[in-house]
Amino acid sequence: MNDLVNTGLDFENFEKGMKFAEFLSKSKLIPTQFQGKPEDILVAIMWGTSLGLREMQSLNAIAVINGRPSLFGDAPKALCMKYGKVIEEWDSQNSMWIVTCKRDGYPDVVQTFGYNDAIAAGFISYDPKSNTFGLGRRKSDAWLSNPKRMCQMRARSFALRDAFPDVLNGINFEGDG
């Protein structure tokens, strides 16, 4: 399958890739978004291998979100960790995540994102009287149920994009929205 990506789409490789994708599309052991969709499987594998993922990793890490291929889970961080360090720490005093990316030959990249940023961006609202968070104007339940984790993903997204643009190749990923 790596021949398909490494050498481009000639008919011989394309046919092999489609056979492989058709085989996988019949399996119940792949994500449901790909079951019965060999074309989507082939494109996801092509995206993934262009980023450095193996074929099956690609199927588990790539999804279509808002009409664009996107990485989710720990895949963006894992890809970037091949090329440098990603250090994440929670600053409880300021209620924010600090993400530092270190790469040989490049200046360190540090990005933060915390509750105040999430409130300013409209992801969550805050009621100081009751000391509780509420749904922001963007109406995302994930931000309400897991604001600390969502702040981590947002800080990570900014830091990884700034430190590893060549690795991520402009693909969307969790933390973008």
C-alpha positions as a Markdown table, in Angstrom:
| # | Residue | x | y | z |
|---|---|---|---|---|
| 1 | Met | 0.0 | 0.0 | 0.0 |
| 2 | Asn | 2.9 | 2.4 | 0.7 |
| 3 | Asp | 3.7 | 2.2 | -3.0 |
| 4 | Leu | 0.4 | 3.9 | -3.8 |
| 5 | Val | 1.4 | 7.0 | -1.9 |
| 6 | Asn | 5.2 | 7.0 | -2.5 |
| 7 | Thr | 5.0 | 6.5 | -6.3 |
| 8 | Gly | 1.8 | 8.4 | -7.1 |
| 9 | Leu | -1.4 | 7.2 | -8.5 |
| 10 | Asp | -0.7 | 5.1 | -11.5 |
| 11 | Phe | -3.3 | 2.6 | -12.6 |
| 12 | Glu | -1.5 | -0.5 | -11.3 |
| 13 | Asn | -1.1 | 1.0 | -7.8 |
| 14 | Phe | -4.5 | 2.5 | -7.9 |
| 15 | Glu | -6.1 | -0.9 | -8.6 |
| 16 | Lys | -4.1 | -2.5 | -5.8 |
| 17 | Gly | -5.2 | 0.3 | -3.5 |
| 18 | Met | -8.8 | -0.1 | -4.4 |
| 19 | Lys | -8.7 | -3.8 | -3.9 |
| 20 | Phe | -7.3 | -3.3 | -0.5 |
| 21 | Ala | -9.8 | -0.6 | 0.3 |
| 22 | Glu | -12.7 | -2.8 | -0.9 |
| 23 | Phe | -11.5 | -5.7 | 1.3 |
| 24 | Leu | -11.3 | -3.4 | 4.3 |
| 25 | Ser | -14.7 | -1.8 | 3.6 |
| 26 | Lys | -16.4 | -5.1 | 4.3 |
| 27 | Ser | -14.9 | -5.5 | 7.7 |
| 28 | Lys | -16.6 | -4.7 | 11.0 |
| 29 | Leu | -13.2 | -4.0 | 12.6 |
| 30 | Ile | -12.8 | -0.6 | 11.0 |
| 31 | Pro | -14.6 | 2.6 | 12.1 |
| 32 | Thr | -18.2 | 2.7 | 10.9 |
| 33 | Gln | -17.7 | 5.9 | 8.9 |
| 34 | Phe | -15.6 | 3.7 | 6.5 |
| 35 | Gln | -17.6 | 0.6 | 6.4 |
| 36 | Gly | -18.9 | 0.0 | 2.8 |
| 37 | Lys | -17.0 | 3.0 | 1.5 |
| 38 | Pro | -13.8 | 1.9 | -0.2 |
| 39 | Glu | -13.2 | 5.3 | -1.8 |
| 40 | Asp | -13.2 | 7.0 | 1.6 |
| 41 | Ile | -10.9 | 4.3 | 2.9 |
| 42 | Leu | -8.4 | 4.9 | 0.1 |
| 43 | Val | -8.4 | 8.7 | 0.5 |
| 44 | Ala | -8.1 | 8.4 | 4.3 |
| 45 | Ile | -5.1 | 6.1 | 3.9 |
| 46 | Met | -3.5 | 8.5 | 1.4 |
| 47 | Trp | -4.0 | 11.4 | 3.8 |
| 48 | Gly | -2.6 | 9.4 | 6.7 |
| 49 | Thr | 0.4 | 8.0 | 4.9 |
| 50 | Ser | 1.3 | 11.5 | 3.6 |
| 51 | Leu | 1.4 | 12.6 | 7.2 |
| 52 | Gly | 3.5 | 9.6 | 8.3 |
| 53 | Leu | 0.8 | 7.3 | 9.7 |
| 54 | Arg | 0.5 | 3.6 | 8.8 |
| 55 | Glu | -2.6 | 2.4 | 6.9 |
| 56 | Met | -4.6 | 1.2 | 9.8 |
| 57 | Gln | -3.6 | 4.1 | 12.0 |
| 58 | Ser | -4.9 | 6.4 | 9.3 |
| 59 | Leu | -8.4 | 4.8 | 9.5 |
| 60 | Asn | -8.5 | 5.2 | 13.3 |
| 61 | Ala | -7.1 | 8.8 | 13.3 |
| 62 | Ile | -8.8 | 10.5 | 10.3 |
| 63 | Ala | -12.4 | 11.5 | 10.2 |
| 64 | Val | -14.4 | 14.0 | 8.0 |
| 65 | Ile | -15.4 | 16.9 | 10.2 |
| 66 | Asn | -17.3 | 19.8 | 8.6 |
| 67 | Gly | -16.5 | 18.4 | 5.1 |
| 68 | Arg | -12.7 | 18.3 | 5.7 |
| 69 | Pro | -10.4 | 15.4 | 6.6 |
| 70 | Ser | -9.3 | 15.9 | 10.2 |
| 71 | Leu | -7.1 | 14.2 | 12.7 |
| 72 | Phe | -8.4 | 13.4 | 16.1 |
| 73 | Gly | -7.3 | 11.8 | 19.4 |
| 74 | Asp | -3.6 | 11.8 | 20.1 |
| 75 | Ala | -2.6 | 11.5 | 16.4 |
| 76 | Pro | -1.4 | 15.1 | 16.0 |
| 77 | Lys | 0.6 | 15.0 | 19.1 |
| 78 | Ala | 2.1 | 11.6 | 18.3 |
| 79 | Leu | 3.1 | 12.7 | 14.8 |
| 80 | Cys | 4.8 | 15.8 | 16.2 |
| 81 | Met | 6.6 | 13.9 | 19.0 |
| 82 | Lys | 8.5 | 12.0 | 16.3 |
| 83 | Tyr | 10.3 | 15.4 | 15.5 |
| 84 | Gly | 10.5 | 17.0 | 19.0 |
| 85 | Lys | 9.1 | 17.2 | 22.5 |
| 86 | Val | 5.6 | 18.3 | 23.4 |
| 87 | Ile | 5.3 | 19.3 | 27.1 |
| 88 | Glu | 1.8 | 20.0 | 28.5 |
| 89 | Glu | 1.2 | 21.3 | 32.0 |
| 90 | Trp | -1.9 | 22.6 | 33.8 |
| 91 | Asp | -1.4 | 26.0 | 35.6 |
| 92 | Ser | -4.0 | 25.7 | 38.4 |
| 93 | Gln | -3.3 | 29.2 | 39.7 |
| 94 | Asn | -4.3 | 30.7 | 36.3 |
| 95 | Ser | -6.6 | 27.9 | 35.2 |
| 96 | Met | -4.8 | 27.4 | 31.9 |
| 97 | Trp | -2.8 | 24.9 | 30.0 |
| 98 | Ile | 0.7 | 25.7 | 28.9 |
| 99 | Val | 2.0 | 23.7 | 26.0 |
| 100 | Thr | 5.7 | 23.9 | 25.0 |
| 101 | Cys | 7.1 | 22.4 | 21.8 |
| 102 | Lys | 10.8 | 21.9 | 21.6 |
| 103 | Arg | 12.5 | 21.0 | 18.3 |
| 104 | Asp | 16.2 | 20.9 | 17.5 |
| 105 | Gly | 17.3 | 23.9 | 15.4 |
| 106 | Tyr | 14.1 | 25.9 | 16.1 |
| 107 | Pro | 13.1 | 28.3 | 18.9 |
| 108 | Asp | 10.7 | 26.8 | 21.5 |
| 109 | Val | 7.1 | 27.5 | 21.0 |
| 110 | Val | 4.9 | 28.1 | 24.0 |
| 111 | Gln | 1.1 | 28.5 | 23.8 |
| 112 | Thr | -1.5 | 28.8 | 26.5 |
| 113 | Phe | -5.3 | 28.5 | 26.6 |
| 114 | Gly | -7.4 | 28.7 | 29.7 |
| 115 | Tyr | -10.8 | 29.4 | 31.0 |
| 116 | Asn | -10.6 | 33.1 | 30.4 |
| 117 | Asp | -9.7 | 32.5 | 26.8 |
| 118 | Ala | -12.6 | 30.0 | 26.4 |
| 119 | Ile | -15.0 | 32.6 | 27.9 |
| 120 | Ala | -13.6 | 35.3 | 25.6 |
| 121 | Ala | -13.9 | 33.0 | 22.6 |
| 122 | Gly | -17.5 | 32.2 | 23.5 |
| 123 | Phe | -16.9 | 28.5 | 24.1 |
| 124 | Ile | -18.2 | 28.7 | 27.7 |
| 125 | Ser | -19.8 | 31.4 | 29.9 |
| 126 | Tyr | -19.1 | 31.9 | 33.6 |
| 127 | Asp | -21.4 | 33.0 | 36.4 |
| 128 | Pro | -19.2 | 34.5 | 39.2 |
| 129 | Lys | -22.2 | 34.5 | 41.6 |
| 130 | Ser | -22.6 | 30.7 | 41.5 |
| 131 | Asn | -19.0 | 30.0 | 40.4 |
| 132 | Thr | -20.3 | 27.8 | 37.6 |
| 133 | Phe | -19.7 | 27.5 | 33.9 |
| 134 | Gly | -22.5 | 27.7 | 31.3 |
| 135 | Leu | -22.9 | 27.1 | 27.6 |
| 136 | Gly | -21.2 | 29.7 | 25.5 |
| 137 | Arg | -22.6 | 31.4 | 22.5 |
| 138 | Arg | -21.0 | 28.8 | 20.3 |
| 139 | Lys | -23.2 | 26.1 | 21.9 |
| 140 | Ser | -20.8 | 23.2 | 22.2 |
| 141 | Asp | -21.6 | 20.7 | 24.9 |
| 142 | Ala | -18.0 | 19.4 | 24.9 |
| 143 | Trp | -16.8 | 22.7 | 26.2 |
| 144 | Leu | -19.4 | 22.7 | 29.0 |
| 145 | Ser | -18.8 | 19.1 | 30.1 |
| 146 | Asn | -15.0 | 19.1 | 29.7 |
| 147 | Pro | -13.7 | 22.7 | 29.8 |
| 148 | Lys | -10.3 | 21.8 | 31.2 |
| 149 | Arg | -9.7 | 19.1 | 28.5 |
| 150 | Met | -11.0 | 21.3 | 25.7 |
| 151 | Cys | -8.6 | 24.1 | 26.9 |
| 152 | Gln | -5.8 | 21.6 | 26.7 |
| 153 | Met | -6.7 | 20.6 | 23.1 |
| 154 | Arg | -6.9 | 24.2 | 22.1 |
| 155 | Ala | -3.5 | 25.1 | 23.6 |
| 156 | Arg | -2.1 | 22.0 | 22.0 |
| 157 | Ser | -3.6 | 22.8 | 18.6 |
| 158 | Phe | -2.0 | 26.3 | 18.6 |
| 159 | Ala | 1.4 | 25.0 | 19.8 |
| 160 | Leu | 1.6 | 22.1 | 17.4 |
| 161 | Arg | 0.6 | 24.3 | 14.4 |
| 162 | Asp | 3.2 | 26.9 | 15.3 |
| 163 | Ala | 6.0 | 24.4 | 16.0 |
| 164 | Phe | 5.3 | 21.6 | 13.4 |
| 165 | Pro | 3.6 | 23.1 | 10.3 |
| 166 | Asp | 5.7 | 20.9 | 8.0 |
| 167 | Val | 4.6 | 17.8 | 9.9 |
| 168 | Leu | 0.9 | 18.6 | 10.1 |
| 169 | Asn | 0.6 | 19.8 | 6.5 |
| 170 | Gly | -2.4 | 22.1 | 7.2 |
| 171 | Ile | -4.8 | 19.3 | 8.2 |
| 172 | Asn | -7.6 | 20.1 | 10.7 |
| 173 | Phe | -7.6 | 18.4 | 14.0 |
| 174 | Glu | -9.3 | 18.3 | 17.4 |
| 175 | Gly | -8.8 | 21.6 | 19.2 |
| 176 | Asp | -9.5 | 23.7 | 16.1 |
| 177 | Gly | -13.0 | 24.5 | 17.0 |
